[in-house]
Amino acid sequence: MKVTNRTRIGFLVILTLLSMTSIADAQRWGRRRAWERNGTQTRAAFTDTVREVRKSTVRVEVAGRLVALGTVVHSQGWILTKASLAPATCECVLADGRRLAATRRAVIQEHDLALLSVTADDLPAITWADAQREPDVGRWIAVPSHRAAPISVGVVSVPSRKIDPERGFLGVEIVDGDGNGARIQAVIDDTPAQRAGLRANDIVTAANDDPVKNRTQLVMRIRQVGAGGALKLRVQRGEKEVTLNAVIGQRNFDPDDIENSGRVSLRHSGFPKAFQHDAIVQPEQCGGPLVDLSGKAVGINIARANRAASLGIPAQVVREVVQRELKKLTKLVFH
Amino acid sequence: MLRFRPLRLSPSLPLYVFLMLLSTVATPLPAQERQTDPETTDDLRAIEDKVAAVVKKALPATVAINAQGTFGSGVIVSADGYILTAGHVSTEPGRRVKVILNGERTVYAKTLGWGQVEDLGLLKIVGDQEWPFLEMGSSADLKRGDWCVSMGHPGGHERGRAAVVRTGRVLSTAWRQLRTDCTIASGDSGGPLLDLKGRVIGIHSRINPDLSRNYHVPIDKFHQSWTRLTSAETWGQSLIGVRGVDDAAGYRITEVIEGFPAQRAGLKPGDIITKIDDEEVTDFDTLAREVTRRSAGTKVELLIQRDKKLLTIEVEVANRGEAR
C-alpha cells in the first residue's frame, strides 16, 4: 500500500481519537488488564459459576436503556429489583432474549426492593443458596448478567449487619413558620426537595402524617427518615394545600470520597440487614442476584456504596420478603 | 465531627513520584513472571479457601486507630504489641493514640518512628500482654498477579463492623511501589496487605481515583528502617526541589518547585547542573544519589551551566517534611 500524506494524516487522526478515548477510560478504570481481579480473563473463570443463574437474571430497561438488574423470583412472572431504580412501568429483558412489559406491583421501602410483574408463566426462577447459611467472609461473590462471564467479581467483606441510614438530606433552607409549620426559605437546585416540587415560601405543616409545628420538627423528621426514605409532606402554598412526596437523599460531604468512589447508588444506606462485598458495579447494575461458587444465589445486590463497598441483602431476608409480598399480591402457592 | 485523613491523592502524585525517585537510587523490584491465573471453579475454590484462612488469622490482629481525630488502621506484628501503620496516620513520635482491637476493645498505644517519605509509622501498645499478631513477610519476591487480601477500616472505625476484607492482585511492583486492585479507601491507611499465607506484605498508603490504583508501602521498607522506627526517629528525605531531564552536559532543570531550596537559591529552568560539590552530575541518578546522601541542612555547591556561562550556586539541602 502506498502511504500518502493523506493516509498518514488519517492514521494520525485515528490514533489521536483512540488515545483520547483510552485516556477518558483510564481515568476511572485504568488500562484494565485481562488478568486483573476484574479483568476479562479472571471473570471468565466464573463462567461455570454463573451458567444457571444467568437465566434468572433480568435486565430492567426503560426505552432500551438499562436502569437496573432484576431477579426472577417466581416462574409466574415475578421479578425482584431495586425499588429506587424501578419506574412504575418498564421492560424486562430475559436471558433468552424475550422482552416483556412490566408493571411495578409492590415497593418494600425498608429494603429498597420492588416486585415487578410480567405476563409469563414459565420464567426460570432463581435457585437460592441454603437459607440458613450466611455468605462467609472471604468467599467469592459474582455479579451475573446475561453474558457468559459475570459483570464483576469480589469477595464477602463484612458479614450481614444493619446498615444505618446516612444523614438524610432534603435540600431546603427552613425557618419557623409562625408556629403553624416550617417555612421553606429557599429550595436548592437538583436536590430531593426540588424533585418533589417544593417551592420557596411553602409552609410544611405535616411530614408522614405527623404534624410539623416548627423548623426543628421538620429537621428531626428528615433525619429520622434518613437517606433513601420517603417523606410525604403536607404543604400550605398560599391559599391551597398540596401534598408532595420526597425521597430523602444523602449528602456526601467529602468531595475526595466522591472523586475516588466513582458512581454510587443514590440509595446506599439504611438497610435492615445487608452484607458487604467488594465487587465493583455501576449503580444501574444493582438489583440482580449475587452468587457464590456453588452458583446459587446468596443474596440480591442492592447498592454500590463507595470505593471499597457494595451491599447485598442476604438470601434469607429476600425470601421472607418475597413470600410475604407475593402472598399479599396473589394466591400463589410459594415453593 | 469525624475527620478522616484521606489517603494521598492523585494531584500530588507527580510530586510524590518525583520525591520517591529522589529517595531511591531507582532500582525497581525485579519484574518477574506472573502467577498462574485461575481458569476453573476448582482454581477459584483453592484461592477462596486460602483467603478464608487468611481472614480468620488476620481479623484479631487488624486494628483501627484513632489518632486524635485522624482515623486509620494498623496491624499488630509482634506478641509484645508493635503495630505497623502508615506514617500519615501515626505522625510524630511520642503521641498517645487509641487503638480499637477486633471485638471493640480499646487500648492505648504510643507512636514511635515516622518515615515521612516512605509513609512508615510504628506504634507500641501500652500494657503487658500477649497480643495476637501477624508475621511480617517480604515484598522483594512479590510477582505481578500474586493474589492478596486487604484488611482495614475504610471510613474509619464503625461500631459493630469488624475489619473489612477485600481481595485483589498485585498489579505492579515497579519503582519500589506496590500497587494492587484491592480497593482501599480513606480510613484504610495503615491497614495490612497480606499474601495468601497471611503474612504482611504491605501497608495501605494512598489511592488514585482509578479503582485499580491502590498503593501500599512494601513491607521491606519497614524491615529496612526497623531500628529507626523502634527508636522513634522522624526522618524525611533530603531534596533540593527541582524537576528536569537528563542532558548531555548534566541534568537540565525544567521546573523549580516553589518553596523548596533550589528556588530560594535562585536556580532557574534551563539551568544545567553539571557538578554537585566535586562530583560530576551526568544524569538524574547521580544527582539524586548525591542529594539523598546528605542530611538536611547541609550546604552543597552546584556547578551550573546557564546561557553558556558557568556559575556556582550554593543550595542548602532540605528535609522533605520541612521544606516549604
PDB file of N, CA and C in Angstrom, chain A residues 5-61:
ATOM      1  N   ASN A   5       0.514  11.234   2.094  1.00  0.00           N
ATOM      2  CA  ASN A   5       0.397  12.139   3.237  1.00  0.00           C
ATOM      3  C   ASN A   5      -0.998  12.091   3.824  1.00  0.00           C
ATOM      4  N   ARG A   6      -1.980  11.935   2.904  1.00  0.00           N
ATOM      5  CA  ARG A   6      -3.354  11.946   3.378  1.00  0.00           C
ATOM      6  C   ARG A   6      -3.614  10.743   4.295  1.00  0.00           C
ATOM      7  N   THR A   7      -3.110   9.559   3.862  1.00  0.00           N
ATOM      8  CA  THR A   7      -3.336   8.392   4.729  1.00  0.00           C
ATOM      9  C   THR A   7      -2.601   8.554   6.041  1.00  0.00           C
ATOM     10  N   ARG A   8      -1.417   9.181   5.955  1.00  0.00           N
ATOM     11  CA  ARG A   8      -0.671   9.421   7.202  1.00  0.00           C
ATOM     12  C   ARG A   8      -1.493  10.264   8.165  1.00  0.00           C
ATOM     13  N   ILE A   9      -2.076  11.335   7.612  1.00  0.00           N
ATOM     14  CA  ILE A   9      -2.890  12.209   8.470  1.00  0.00           C
ATOM     15  C   ILE A   9      -4.079  11.422   9.013  1.00  0.00           C
ATOM     16  N   GLY A  10      -4.658  10.601   8.128  1.00  0.00           N
ATOM     17  CA  GLY A  10      -5.786   9.763   8.546  1.00  0.00           C
ATOM     18  C   GLY A  10      -5.409   8.895   9.729  1.00  0.00           C
ATOM     19  N   PHE A  11      -4.273   8.230   9.617  1.00  0.00           N
ATOM     20  CA  PHE A  11      -3.800   7.375  10.717  1.00  0.00           C
ATOM     21  C   PHE A  11      -3.640   8.170  11.994  1.00  0.00           C
ATOM     22  N   LEU A  12      -3.058   9.364  11.808  1.00  0.00           N
ATOM     23  CA  LEU A  12      -2.781  10.206  12.956  1.00  0.00           C
ATOM     24  C   LEU A  12      -4.076  10.561  13.675  1.00  0.00           C
ATOM     25  N   VAL A  13      -5.104  10.921  12.867  1.00  0.00           N
ATOM     26  CA  VAL A  13      -6.389  11.296  13.451  1.00  0.00           C
ATOM     27  C   VAL A  13      -6.960  10.109  14.221  1.00  0.00           C
ATOM     28  N   ILE A  14      -6.911   8.926  13.585  1.00  0.00           N
ATOM     29  CA  ILE A  14      -7.473   7.740  14.233  1.00  0.00           C
ATOM     30  C   ILE A  14      -6.723   7.439  15.531  1.00  0.00           C
ATOM     31  N   LEU A  15      -5.401   7.525  15.443  1.00  0.00           N
ATOM     32  CA  LEU A  15      -4.594   7.260  16.637  1.00  0.00           C
ATOM     33  C   LEU A  15      -4.927   8.239  17.749  1.00  0.00           C
ATOM     34  N   THR A  16      -5.084   9.516  17.369  1.00  0.00           N
ATOM     35  CA  THR A  16      -5.401  10.527  18.373  1.00  0.00           C
ATOM     36  C   THR A  16      -6.734  10.210  19.024  1.00  0.00           C
ATOM     37  N   LEU A  17      -7.742   9.873  18.175  1.00  0.00           N
ATOM     38  CA  LEU A  17      -9.063   9.572  18.714  1.00  0.00           C
ATOM     39  C   LEU A  17      -8.992   8.374  19.657  1.00  0.00           C
ATOM     40  N   LEU A  18      -8.262   7.347  19.219  1.00  0.00           N
ATOM     41  CA  LEU A  18      -8.126   6.145  20.041  1.00  0.00           C
ATOM     42  C   LEU A  18      -7.502   6.475  21.379  1.00  0.00           C
ATOM     43  N   SER A  19      -6.440   7.287  21.318  1.00  0.00           N
ATOM     44  CA  SER A  19      -5.764   7.578  22.577  1.00  0.00           C
ATOM     45  C   SER A  19      -6.636   8.462  23.454  1.00  0.00           C
ATOM     46  N   MET A  20      -7.489   9.299  22.825  1.00  0.00           N
ATOM     47  CA  MET A  20      -8.366  10.141  23.629  1.00  0.00           C
ATOM     48  C   MET A  20      -9.374   9.302  24.398  1.00  0.00           C
ATOM     49  N   THR A  21      -9.987   8.318  23.706  1.00  0.00           N
ATOM     50  CA  THR A  21     -10.971   7.502  24.411  1.00  0.00           C
ATOM     51  C   THR A  21     -10.288   6.704  25.509  1.00  0.00           C
ATOM     52  N   SER A  22      -9.085   6.223  25.220  1.00  0.00           N
ATOM     53  CA  SER A  22      -8.444   5.401  26.244  1.00  0.00           C
ATOM     54  C   SER A  22      -8.040   6.247  27.445  1.00  0.00           C
ATOM     55  N   ILE A  23      -7.747   7.517  27.206  1.00  0.00           N
ATOM     56  CA  ILE A  23      -7.425   8.378  28.345  1.00  0.00           C
ATOM     57  C   ILE A  23      -8.664   8.582  29.210  1.00  0.00           C
ATOM     58  N   ALA A  24      -9.797   8.880  28.549  1.00  0.00           N
ATOM     59  CA  ALA A  24     -11.035   9.095  29.293  1.00  0.00           C
ATOM     60  C   ALA A  24     -11.361   7.854  30.110  1.00  0.00           C
ATOM     61  N   ASP A  25     -11.201   6.705  29.514  1.00  0.00           N
ATOM     62  CA  ASP A  25     -11.499   5.443  30.155  1.00  0.00           C
ATOM     63  C   ASP A  25     -10.542   5.193  31.314  1.00  0.00           C
ATOM     64  N   ALA A  26      -9.282   5.511  31.046  1.00  0.00           N
ATOM     65  CA  ALA A  26      -8.243   5.220  32.033  1.00  0.00           C
ATOM     66  C   ALA A  26      -8.460   5.999  33.313  1.00  0.00           C
ATOM     67  N   GLN A  27      -9.166   7.154  33.196  1.00  0.00           N
ATOM     68  CA  GLN A  27      -9.343   7.956  34.389  1.00  0.00           C
ATOM     69  C   GLN A  27     -10.076   7.197  35.472  1.00  0.00           C
ATOM     70  N   ARG A  28     -11.025   6.380  35.090  1.00  0.00           N
ATOM     71  CA  ARG A  28     -11.757   5.637  36.098  1.00  0.00           C
ATOM     72  C   ARG A  28     -11.255   4.203  36.199  1.00  0.00           C
ATOM     73  N   TRP A  29     -11.076   3.580  35.076  1.00  0.00           N
ATOM     74  CA  TRP A  29     -10.832   2.142  35.093  1.00  0.00           C
ATOM     75  C   TRP A  29      -9.385   1.763  34.835  1.00  0.00           C
ATOM     76  N   GLY A  30      -8.600   2.729  34.476  1.00  0.00           N
ATOM     77  CA  GLY A  30      -7.222   2.409  34.171  1.00  0.00           C
ATOM     78  C   GLY A  30      -7.164   1.555  32.931  1.00  0.00           C
ATOM     79  N   ARG A  31      -5.994   1.097  32.583  1.00  0.00           N
ATOM     80  CA  ARG A  31      -5.933   0.142  31.494  1.00  0.00           C
ATOM     81  C   ARG A  31      -6.065  -1.229  32.120  1.00  0.00           C
ATOM     82  N   ARG A  32      -7.290  -1.696  32.174  1.00  0.00           N
ATOM     83  CA  ARG A  32      -7.596  -2.939  32.865  1.00  0.00           C
ATOM     84  C   ARG A  32      -6.999  -4.103  32.092  1.00  0.00           C
ATOM     85  N   ARG A  33      -6.095  -4.832  32.740  1.00  0.00           N
ATOM     86  CA  ARG A  33      -5.516  -5.976  32.057  1.00  0.00           C
ATOM     87  C   ARG A  33      -6.363  -7.215  32.309  1.00  0.00           C
ATOM     88  N   ALA A  34      -6.334  -8.123  31.369  1.00  0.00           N
ATOM     89  CA  ALA A  34      -7.224  -9.284  31.404  1.00  0.00           C
ATOM     90  C   ALA A  34      -7.092 -10.081  32.698  1.00  0.00           C
ATOM     91  N   TRP A  35      -5.879 -10.107  33.258  1.00  0.00           N
ATOM     92  CA  TRP A  35      -5.673 -10.954  34.444  1.00  0.00           C
ATOM     93  C   TRP A  35      -5.935 -10.242  35.758  1.00  0.00           C
ATOM     94  N   GLU A  36      -6.318  -8.954  35.712  1.00  0.00           N
ATOM     95  CA  GLU A  36      -6.649  -8.261  36.953  1.00  0.00           C
ATOM     96  C   GLU A  36      -7.881  -8.916  37.591  1.00  0.00           C
ATOM     97  N   ARG A  37      -8.104  -8.548  38.866  1.00  0.00           N
ATOM     98  CA  ARG A  37      -9.213  -9.182  39.584  1.00  0.00           C
ATOM     99  C   ARG A  37     -10.524  -9.065  38.800  1.00  0.00           C
ATOM    100  N   ASN A  38     -10.743  -7.901  38.192  1.00  0.00           N
ATOM    101  CA  ASN A  38     -11.968  -7.743  37.417  1.00  0.00           C
ATOM    102  C   ASN A  38     -11.721  -7.736  35.914  1.00  0.00           C
ATOM    103  N   GLY A  39     -10.599  -8.269  35.492  1.00  0.00           N
ATOM    104  CA  GLY A  39     -10.295  -8.354  34.069  1.00  0.00           C
ATOM    105  C   GLY A  39     -11.074  -9.474  33.402  1.00  0.00           C
ATOM    106  N   THR A  40     -11.102  -9.451  32.079  1.00  0.00           N
ATOM    107  CA  THR A  40     -11.914 -10.416  31.320  1.00  0.00           C
ATOM    108  C   THR A  40     -11.517 -11.858  31.621  1.00  0.00           C
ATOM    109  N   GLN A  41     -10.220 -12.083  31.734  1.00  0.00           N
ATOM    110  CA  GLN A  41      -9.744 -13.455  31.918  1.00  0.00           C
ATOM    111  C   GLN A  41     -10.134 -14.015  33.289  1.00  0.00           C
ATOM    112  N   THR A  42      -9.989 -13.178  34.324  1.00  0.00           N
ATOM    113  CA  THR A  42     -10.355 -13.632  35.669  1.00  0.00           C
ATOM    114  C   THR A  42     -11.855 -13.892  35.738  1.00  0.00           C
ATOM    115  N   ARG A  43     -12.635 -12.987  35.165  1.00  0.00           N
ATOM    116  CA  ARG A  43     -14.093 -13.166  35.212  1.00  0.00           C
ATOM    117  C   ARG A  43     -14.516 -14.398  34.423  1.00  0.00           C
ATOM    118  N   ALA A  44     -13.760 -14.690  33.360  1.00  0.00           N
ATOM    119  CA  ALA A  44     -14.101 -15.860  32.546  1.00  0.00           C
ATOM    120  C   ALA A  44     -14.000 -17.154  33.351  1.00  0.00           C
ATOM    121  N   ALA A  45     -13.161 -17.151  34.385  1.00  0.00           N
ATOM    122  CA  ALA A  45     -13.037 -18.343  35.232  1.00  0.00           C
ATOM    123  C   ALA A  45     -14.342 -18.635  35.978  1.00  0.00           C
ATOM    124  N   PHE A  46     -15.229 -17.636  36.041  1.00  0.00           N
ATOM    125  CA  PHE A  46     -16.509 -17.796  36.734  1.00  0.00           C
ATOM    126  C   PHE A  46     -17.639 -18.219  35.793  1.00  0.00           C
ATOM    127  N   THR A  47     -17.299 -18.554  34.558  1.00  0.00           N
ATOM    128  CA  THR A  47     -18.321 -18.900  33.567  1.00  0.00           C
ATOM    129  C   THR A  47     -19.230 -20.034  34.054  1.00  0.00           C
ATOM    130  N   ASP A  48     -18.635 -21.089  34.594  1.00  0.00           N
ATOM    131  CA  ASP A  48     -19.447 -22.203  35.099  1.00  0.00           C
ATOM    132  C   ASP A  48     -20.304 -21.774  36.290  1.00  0.00           C
ATOM    133  N   THR A  49     -19.710 -20.923  37.131  1.00  0.00           N
ATOM    134  CA  THR A  49     -20.404 -20.451  38.335  1.00  0.00           C
ATOM    135  C   THR A  49     -21.731 -19.774  37.992  1.00  0.00           C
ATOM    136  N   VAL A  50     -21.733 -18.965  36.932  1.00  0.00           N
ATOM    137  CA  VAL A  50     -22.935 -18.160  36.645  1.00  0.00           C
ATOM    138  C   VAL A  50     -23.812 -18.768  35.547  1.00  0.00           C
ATOM    139  N   ARG A  51     -23.446 -19.955  35.069  1.00  0.00           N
ATOM    140  CA  ARG A  51     -24.161 -20.553  33.931  1.00  0.00           C
ATOM    141  C   ARG A  51     -25.676 -20.625  34.164  1.00  0.00           C
ATOM    142  N   GLU A  52     -26.079 -21.105  35.335  1.00  0.00           N
ATOM    143  CA  GLU A  52     -27.509 -21.269  35.616  1.00  0.00           C
ATOM    144  C   GLU A  52     -28.171 -19.953  36.023  1.00  0.00           C
ATOM    145  N   VAL A  53     -27.504 -19.204  36.878  1.00  0.00           N
ATOM    146  CA  VAL A  53     -28.133 -18.008  37.445  1.00  0.00           C
ATOM    147  C   VAL A  53     -28.379 -16.935  36.378  1.00  0.00           C
ATOM    148  N   ARG A  54     -27.600 -16.977  35.299  1.00  0.00           N
ATOM    149  CA  ARG A  54     -27.805 -16.005  34.211  1.00  0.00           C
ATOM    150  C   ARG A  54     -29.230 -16.039  33.703  1.00  0.00           C
ATOM    151  N   LYS A  55     -29.802 -17.270  33.670  1.00  0.00           N
ATOM    152  CA  LYS A  55     -31.161 -17.437  33.126  1.00  0.00           C
ATOM    153  C   LYS A  55     -32.200 -16.725  33.989  1.00  0.00           C
ATOM    154  N   SER A  56     -31.898 -16.566  35.269  1.00  0.00           N
ATOM    155  CA  SER A  56     -32.844 -15.920  36.185  1.00  0.00           C
ATOM    156  C   SER A  56     -32.526 -14.442  36.381  1.00  0.00           C
ATOM    157  N   THR A  57     -31.535 -13.961  35.648  1.00  0.00           N
ATOM    158  CA  THR A  57     -31.152 -12.554  35.767  1.00  0.00           C
ATOM    159  C   THR A  57     -31.861 -11.748  34.683  1.00  0.00           C
ATOM    160  N   VAL A  58     -32.391 -10.611  35.071  1.00  0.00           N
ATOM    161  CA  VAL A  58     -33.217  -9.803  34.177  1.00  0.00           C
ATOM    162  C   VAL A  58     -32.587  -8.429  34.017  1.00  0.00           C
ATOM    163  N   ARG A  59     -32.656  -7.935  32.792  1.00  0.00           N
ATOM    164  CA  ARG A  59     -32.254  -6.540  32.572  1.00  0.00           C
ATOM    165  C   ARG A  59     -33.514  -5.687  32.601  1.00  0.00           C
ATOM    166  N   VAL A  60     -33.585  -4.739  33.517  1.00  0.00           N
ATOM    167  CA  VAL A  60     -34.744  -3.855  33.593  1.00  0.00           C
ATOM    168  C   VAL A  60     -34.408  -2.616  32.771  1.00  0.00           C
ATOM    169  N   GLU A  61     -35.213  -2.390  31.730  1.00  0.00           N
ATOM    170  CA  GLU A  61     -34.882  -1.304  30.809  1.00  0.00           C
ATOM    171  C   GLU A  61     -36.031  -0.304  30.672  1.00  0.00           C
TER     172      GLU A  61
END
